[in-house]
Amino acid sequence: MFDMQGKYVLVAGGSKGLGRELSLALVGRGAHVIVISRSQNALDKIKMDMEAARVHEQQVLSTQSLDLTNSEEVSNFVNGFEKQISALFCTAGGTDEEIGHFTDISATSIQGCMEKNYLTTAYITHAVMKVWKAELELAEEPSRVQQSRHIVFTASTAALVAVPGYAAYSPSKAAIRSLADMLRLESLMYSPAGSIQVHCSFPGTFYTDSFYREQSRKPDLCKELEGTVNDEGGLTAGEVAQRILAGLDAGCYFIPTDLQTRLLLNNMRGPSPRDSPLIDWFMGLAASFIWPFIGTYFDWRVARYGQR
Ligand SMILES: NC(=O)c1ccc[n+]([C@@H]2O[C@H](COP(=O)([O-])OP(=O)(O)OC[C@H]3O[C@@H](n4cnc5c(N)ncnc54)[C@H](OP(=O)(O)O)[C@@H]3O)[C@@H](O)[C@H]2O)c1
């Protein structure tokens, strides 16, 4: 069970859409919730909504205006945070302005999309993990150390499949998935085992203001291939938040929020075509038997390295 009762949770990108729904659900679970985003108006609104959802008097519910692409601001905030952070949700991102075929978007969009998705995730995770590492190294009180700390990334189905229109977005979400794999492994260096747990969600389409802005610029081909021609085929942000929390309750590492995404996730070669289909298929089958042994060996080596 993902029990955040009485614990401090940061929701980076939590004033709107999915982050907002997660923040409110976490308030409902009794967590102390700190929502981070830029626009003060949206922060004031989520603060009011969190107050209305509070389940006990002692709950700390606050907001912080911060640009998550500014590594210095982010690091100052995290280092100045006086309570122990138990979970970090990274939900900022999207592609409402950068949608389009690769040759139609600007170089600035390529950079901006990487910043708004990957860097908003990487910078705050970097700052929080450094604090956690120091806590784990210094802690004298075992019970404080043994509490699991969680990082929850938000990737996308677009990280796993190529759909023209997402040329700037898909690579930024694939980078988040790759960072999750890296940090899951590196977190094994820190003792006691399981003290830092990494999770990565892969939502498909869900309806938010950003989604509708994205739709208004999206190439038709993109809508046809992903099945959103009539703005259909999605979930509400609240449903996605509940599915992510259910995945965390079940202790999942990767959390696809629909069947289609689950299938894509398990088709590791993903959108890349096969050069020798039959041989590649056999290779895939063989690798699915062999990799668990190599993966376990990697985990063991990293954990041993941490113990040294
Ligand atoms: N909607 C979909 O169909 C869909 C599908 C798959 C994955 N996703 C992913 O799910 C996540 C949430 O999507 P959403 O539609 O809920 O997005 P959203 O409604 O646009 O909410 C994004 C949140 O992040 C904040 N934010 C954005 N850039 C920030 C920055 N530089 N610094 C601080 N805060 C920042 C926004 O507030 P401010 O703008 O005020 O800062 C807002 O609170 C995104 O990562 C998106 O890529 C969405």
Coordinates of C-alpha atoms and ligand atoms in Angstrom, one line a residue:
M1 CA 0.0 0.0 0.0
F2 CA 1.3 3.5 -0.9
D3 CA 0.7 5.0 2.5
M4 CA 1.4 8.7 2.6
Q5 CA -0.6 9.5 5.7
G6 CA 1.2 12.2 7.6
K7 CA 4.1 12.3 5.1
Y8 CA 5.4 15.1 3.0
V9 CA 4.7 14.8 -0.7
L10 CA 5.9 17.3 -3.4
V11 CA 3.8 17.4 -6.6
A12 CA 6.0 19.1 -9.2
G13 CA 3.5 20.4 -11.8
G14 CA 0.5 19.9 -9.5
S15 CA -1.7 23.0 -10.0
K16 CA -3.6 21.7 -13.1
G17 CA -4.6 18.6 -14.9
L18 CA -3.2 15.2 -13.8
G19 CA -1.0 16.8 -11.1
R20 CA -4.0 18.6 -9.6
E21 CA -6.0 15.4 -9.4
L22 CA -3.0 13.5 -7.8
S23 CA -2.6 16.3 -5.3
L24 CA -6.2 16.2 -4.3
A25 CA -6.2 12.4 -4.1
L26 CA -3.0 12.6 -1.9
V27 CA -4.7 15.1 0.4
G28 CA -7.6 12.6 0.6
R29 CA -5.1 10.0 1.8
G30 CA -3.9 12.3 4.6
A31 CA -0.6 13.4 3.1
H32 CA 1.0 16.8 3.7
V33 CA 1.0 18.1 0.1
I34 CA 3.2 20.8 -1.4
V35 CA 2.1 21.7 -5.0
I36 CA 4.7 23.3 -7.2
S37 CA 4.0 25.2 -10.5
R38 CA 4.5 28.7 -12.0
S39 CA 1.2 30.5 -12.2
Q40 CA 0.2 32.0 -8.9
N41 CA -3.5 32.1 -9.9
A42 CA -3.6 28.3 -10.5
L43 CA -1.7 27.8 -7.2
D44 CA -4.2 29.9 -5.3
K45 CA -7.0 27.8 -6.8
I46 CA -5.5 24.4 -5.9
K47 CA -4.7 25.6 -2.4
M48 CA -8.4 26.4 -1.9
D49 CA -9.4 23.0 -3.4
M50 CA -6.9 21.2 -1.2
E51 CA -8.2 23.0 1.9
A52 CA -11.7 21.8 1.0
A53 CA -10.4 18.2 0.7
R54 CA -8.3 18.1 3.9
V55 CA -8.9 15.1 6.1
H56 CA -7.3 16.3 9.3
E57 CA -6.4 19.5 11.0
Q58 CA -2.7 18.9 11.2
Q59 CA -2.3 18.5 7.4
V60 CA 0.2 20.9 5.9
L61 CA -1.1 22.0 2.5
S62 CA 0.9 24.5 0.7
T63 CA 2.0 25.8 -2.7
Q64 CA 5.3 27.0 -4.2
S65 CA 5.7 29.1 -7.3
L66 CA 8.8 27.8 -9.0
D67 CA 10.0 27.3 -12.6
L68 CA 11.1 23.7 -12.7
T69 CA 13.4 24.3 -15.6
N70 CA 15.5 26.6 -13.4
S71 CA 17.9 24.2 -11.7
E72 CA 19.2 26.7 -9.3
E73 CA 15.8 27.8 -8.1
V74 CA 14.8 24.2 -7.8
S75 CA 17.9 23.2 -5.8
N76 CA 17.5 26.2 -3.5
F77 CA 13.9 25.2 -2.8
V78 CA 14.6 21.5 -2.1
N79 CA 17.6 22.2 0.0
G80 CA 15.7 24.8 2.1
F81 CA 12.7 22.4 2.6
E82 CA 12.9 21.6 6.3
K83 CA 10.8 18.4 6.4
Q84 CA 11.6 14.9 5.2
I85 CA 10.2 14.5 1.7
S86 CA 8.6 11.0 1.4
A87 CA 7.5 11.2 -2.2
L88 CA 8.0 13.3 -5.3
F89 CA 5.5 13.2 -8.1
C90 CA 6.8 14.8 -11.4
T91 CA 3.8 15.7 -13.6
A92 CA 4.8 18.9 -15.4
G93 CA 5.0 18.6 -19.1
G94 CA 3.0 18.3 -22.3
T95 CA 3.3 19.3 -25.9
D96 CA 0.6 21.8 -26.6
E97 CA 2.9 24.3 -28.2
E98 CA 5.5 22.0 -29.8
I99 CA 3.2 19.6 -31.6
G100 CA 3.8 19.1 -35.3
H101 CA 5.8 17.2 -37.9
F102 CA 9.6 17.5 -37.3
T103 CA 10.2 19.8 -40.3
D104 CA 7.3 22.0 -39.4
I105 CA 8.3 22.8 -35.8
S106 CA 11.1 25.2 -34.9
A107 CA 14.4 24.3 -33.3
T108 CA 13.2 26.3 -30.3
S109 CA 10.3 23.8 -30.0
I110 CA 12.6 20.9 -29.9
Q111 CA 14.6 22.5 -27.1
G112 CA 11.5 23.8 -25.3
C113 CA 9.8 20.4 -25.3
M114 CA 12.9 18.7 -23.8
E115 CA 13.0 21.4 -21.1
K116 CA 9.3 21.3 -20.2
N117 CA 9.2 17.5 -20.0
Y118 CA 12.6 16.1 -19.3
L119 CA 14.3 18.9 -17.4
T120 CA 11.3 19.7 -15.2
T121 CA 11.6 16.0 -14.1
A122 CA 15.3 15.6 -14.0
Y123 CA 16.3 18.8 -12.1
I124 CA 13.9 18.3 -9.1
T125 CA 14.6 14.6 -9.0
H126 CA 18.3 15.3 -8.9
A127 CA 17.9 17.8 -6.0
V128 CA 15.6 15.5 -4.0
M129 CA 17.8 12.4 -4.5
K130 CA 20.9 14.3 -3.3
V131 CA 19.0 15.2 -0.1
W132 CA 17.8 11.6 0.3
K133 CA 21.3 10.2 -0.3
A134 CA 22.7 12.6 2.4
E135 CA 19.8 11.6 4.8
L136 CA 20.5 7.9 4.3
E137 CA 24.2 8.3 4.9
L138 CA 23.8 10.4 8.0
A139 CA 20.8 9.0 9.7
E140 CA 21.4 7.5 13.1
E141 CA 17.7 6.6 13.7
P142 CA 17.0 3.4 11.7
S143 CA 13.2 3.9 11.6
R144 CA 13.6 7.2 9.8
V145 CA 15.9 5.6 7.2
Q146 CA 13.7 2.5 6.7
Q147 CA 10.7 4.5 5.5
S148 CA 10.6 4.2 1.7
R149 CA 11.0 7.3 -0.3
H150 CA 9.2 7.3 -3.7
I151 CA 9.8 9.1 -7.0
V152 CA 6.9 8.9 -9.5
F153 CA 7.6 10.0 -13.0
T154 CA 5.0 10.8 -15.7
A155 CA 6.0 9.6 -19.1
S156 CA 3.4 8.9 -21.8
T157 CA 2.3 6.2 -24.3
A158 CA 4.1 8.5 -26.7
A159 CA 7.4 7.3 -25.2
L160 CA 6.7 3.9 -26.6
V161 CA 5.3 4.4 -30.0
A162 CA 6.1 6.8 -33.0
V163 CA 3.1 8.9 -34.1
P164 CA 3.9 11.7 -36.5
G165 CA 3.3 15.0 -34.7
Y166 CA 5.1 14.0 -31.5
A167 CA 8.6 14.5 -32.9
A168 CA 9.6 16.9 -30.1
Y169 CA 7.5 15.2 -27.4
S170 CA 8.2 11.4 -27.8
P171 CA 12.0 11.7 -27.3
S172 CA 11.5 13.8 -24.2
K173 CA 9.2 11.2 -22.6
A174 CA 11.5 8.3 -23.7
A175 CA 14.2 10.2 -21.9
I176 CA 12.1 10.2 -18.7
R177 CA 11.6 6.4 -19.1
S178 CA 15.3 6.0 -19.5
L179 CA 16.0 8.1 -16.4
A180 CA 13.6 6.0 -14.4
D181 CA 15.5 2.8 -15.4
M182 CA 18.8 4.5 -14.5
L183 CA 17.6 5.7 -11.1
R184 CA 15.9 2.5 -10.2
L185 CA 19.3 0.8 -10.7
E186 CA 21.4 3.5 -9.0
S187 CA 19.0 3.6 -6.0
L188 CA 20.1 0.1 -5.2
M189 CA 23.4 1.6 -4.1
Y190 CA 21.7 3.2 -1.1
S191 CA 21.2 1.2 2.0
P192 CA 18.9 -0.1 3.4
A193 CA 17.5 -1.8 0.3
G194 CA 14.2 -0.3 -0.9
S195 CA 14.8 3.0 0.8
I196 CA 14.4 4.8 -2.5
Q197 CA 11.7 3.5 -4.9
V198 CA 11.3 4.7 -8.5
H199 CA 8.1 4.4 -10.5
C200 CA 7.2 5.6 -13.9
S201 CA 3.6 6.0 -15.2
F202 CA 2.7 5.9 -18.9
P203 CA -0.7 7.6 -19.4
G204 CA -2.5 7.6 -22.7
T205 CA -4.8 10.4 -23.8
F206 CA -6.7 12.1 -21.0
Y207 CA -8.8 15.3 -21.1
T208 CA -7.2 18.5 -19.7
D209 CA -7.0 22.1 -21.0
S210 CA -3.5 21.3 -22.4
F211 CA -4.9 18.3 -24.3
Y212 CA -7.5 20.5 -26.0
R213 CA -4.9 23.1 -26.8
E214 CA -2.8 20.3 -28.3
Q215 CA -5.7 19.0 -30.3
S216 CA -6.2 22.4 -31.9
R217 CA -2.7 22.3 -33.4
K218 CA -2.3 18.5 -33.9
P219 CA -1.8 17.2 -37.5
D220 CA -4.8 15.2 -38.7
L221 CA -2.6 12.2 -39.3
C222 CA -1.6 12.2 -35.6
K223 CA -5.2 12.3 -34.5
E224 CA -6.2 9.5 -36.9
L225 CA -3.3 7.2 -35.8
E226 CA -3.9 7.8 -32.1
G227 CA -7.7 7.7 -32.4
T228 CA -8.5 11.2 -31.1
V229 CA -10.2 12.6 -34.3
N230 CA -13.3 13.6 -32.4
D231 CA -11.4 14.4 -29.2
E232 CA -12.4 10.8 -28.1
G233 CA -10.6 7.8 -26.8
G234 CA -9.3 9.2 -23.5
L235 CA -9.8 9.1 -19.8
T236 CA -10.4 11.9 -17.3
A237 CA -7.4 13.2 -15.4
G238 CA -9.1 11.9 -12.2
E239 CA -9.3 8.4 -13.6
V240 CA -5.6 8.5 -14.6
A241 CA -4.6 9.7 -11.1
Q242 CA -6.6 6.9 -9.5
R243 CA -4.9 4.3 -11.8
I244 CA -1.5 5.7 -11.0
L245 CA -2.2 5.5 -7.3
A246 CA -3.6 1.9 -7.7
G247 CA -0.3 1.0 -9.4
L248 CA 1.7 2.5 -6.5
D249 CA -0.5 0.6 -4.0
A250 CA 0.4 -2.6 -5.9
G251 CA 4.1 -1.6 -5.7
C252 CA 4.5 -1.4 -9.5
Y253 CA 7.6 0.1 -11.1
F254 CA 6.1 0.8 -14.5
I255 CA 2.4 1.9 -14.4
P256 CA 0.7 1.9 -17.9
T257 CA -2.8 3.3 -17.4
D258 CA -4.5 1.4 -20.2
L259 CA -4.3 -1.9 -22.0
Q260 CA -2.9 -0.5 -25.3
T261 CA 0.0 1.1 -23.4
R262 CA 0.6 -2.0 -21.5
L263 CA 0.9 -4.0 -24.7
L264 CA 3.2 -1.3 -26.2
L265 CA 5.4 -1.3 -23.1
N266 CA 5.9 -5.0 -23.4
N267 CA 6.8 -4.8 -27.0
M268 CA 10.3 -3.5 -26.2
R269 CA 11.4 -3.1 -29.8
G270 CA 8.4 -0.8 -30.0
P271 CA 8.0 1.4 -33.0
S272 CA 11.3 0.5 -34.6
P273 CA 11.0 -1.7 -37.6
R274 CA 12.7 -5.1 -37.8
D275 CA 15.5 -5.5 -40.3
S276 CA 15.4 -9.3 -40.3
P277 CA 11.9 -10.0 -39.0
L278 CA 12.2 -13.7 -38.3
I279 CA 15.7 -13.6 -36.7
D280 CA 14.8 -10.5 -34.8
W281 CA 11.6 -12.2 -33.4
F282 CA 13.7 -15.1 -32.2
M283 CA 16.2 -12.7 -30.7
G284 CA 13.4 -11.0 -28.8
L285 CA 12.2 -14.3 -27.5
A286 CA 15.7 -15.4 -26.5
A287 CA 16.4 -12.0 -24.9
S288 CA 13.2 -12.2 -22.9
F289 CA 14.6 -15.4 -21.3
I290 CA 18.2 -14.2 -21.0
W291 CA 17.7 -10.6 -19.8
P292 CA 16.1 -11.4 -16.4
F293 CA 19.4 -13.2 -15.5
I294 CA 21.6 -10.3 -16.7
G295 CA 19.3 -7.7 -15.2
T296 CA 19.4 -9.5 -11.8
Y297 CA 23.2 -9.6 -12.1
F298 CA 23.3 -5.8 -12.8
D299 CA 21.1 -5.2 -9.7
W300 CA 23.4 -7.4 -7.6
R301 CA 26.5 -5.7 -8.8
V302 CA 25.1 -2.2 -8.2
A303 CA 23.9 -3.2 -4.7
R304 CA 27.3 -4.6 -3.9
Y305 CA 29.0 -1.5 -5.1
G306 CA 26.8 0.5 -2.8
Q307 CA 27.8 -1.7 0.2
R308 CA 31.5 -1.1 -0.4
Ligands
LIG1 N1 -3.1 15.1 -21.3 C1 -2.8 14.0 -22.0 O1 -3.5 13.5 -22.8 C2 -1.5 13.3 -21.6 C3 -1.2 12.1 -22.1 C4 0.0 11.4 -21.7 C5 0.8 12.0 -20.8 N2 0.6 13.3 -20.4 C6 1.5 13.9 -19.5 O2 0.9 14.1 -18.2 C7 1.4 15.2 -17.6 C8 0.3 16.2 -17.1 O3 -0.4 16.5 -18.3 P1 -1.6 17.6 -18.1 O4 -2.4 17.5 -19.4 O5 -2.3 17.3 -16.9 O6 -0.8 18.9 -18.1 P2 -1.3 20.4 -17.6 O7 -2.8 20.4 -17.4 O8 -0.8 21.4 -18.6 O9 -0.6 20.6 -16.2 C9 0.8 20.8 -16.2 C10 1.2 21.3 -14.8 O10 2.6 21.5 -14.8 C11 2.9 22.9 -14.4 N3 4.1 23.2 -15.1 C12 4.4 23.2 -16.4 N4 5.6 23.6 -16.7 C13 6.2 24.0 -15.5 C14 7.4 24.5 -15.1 N5 8.3 24.8 -16.0 N6 7.6 24.8 -13.8 C15 6.7 24.5 -12.9 N7 5.5 24.0 -13.2 C16 5.2 23.7 -14.5 C17 1.7 23.6 -14.9 O11 1.5 24.9 -14.2 P3 2.1 26.3 -14.7 O12 1.9 26.3 -16.2 O13 1.3 27.3 -14.0 O14 3.5 26.2 -14.3 C18 0.6 22.6 -14.5 O15 0.3 22.7 -13.1 C19 2.4 15.9 -18.5 O16 3.7 15.4 -18.2 C20 2.0 15.3 -19.9 O17 3.0 15.2 -20.8 C21 -0.6 14.0 -20.7

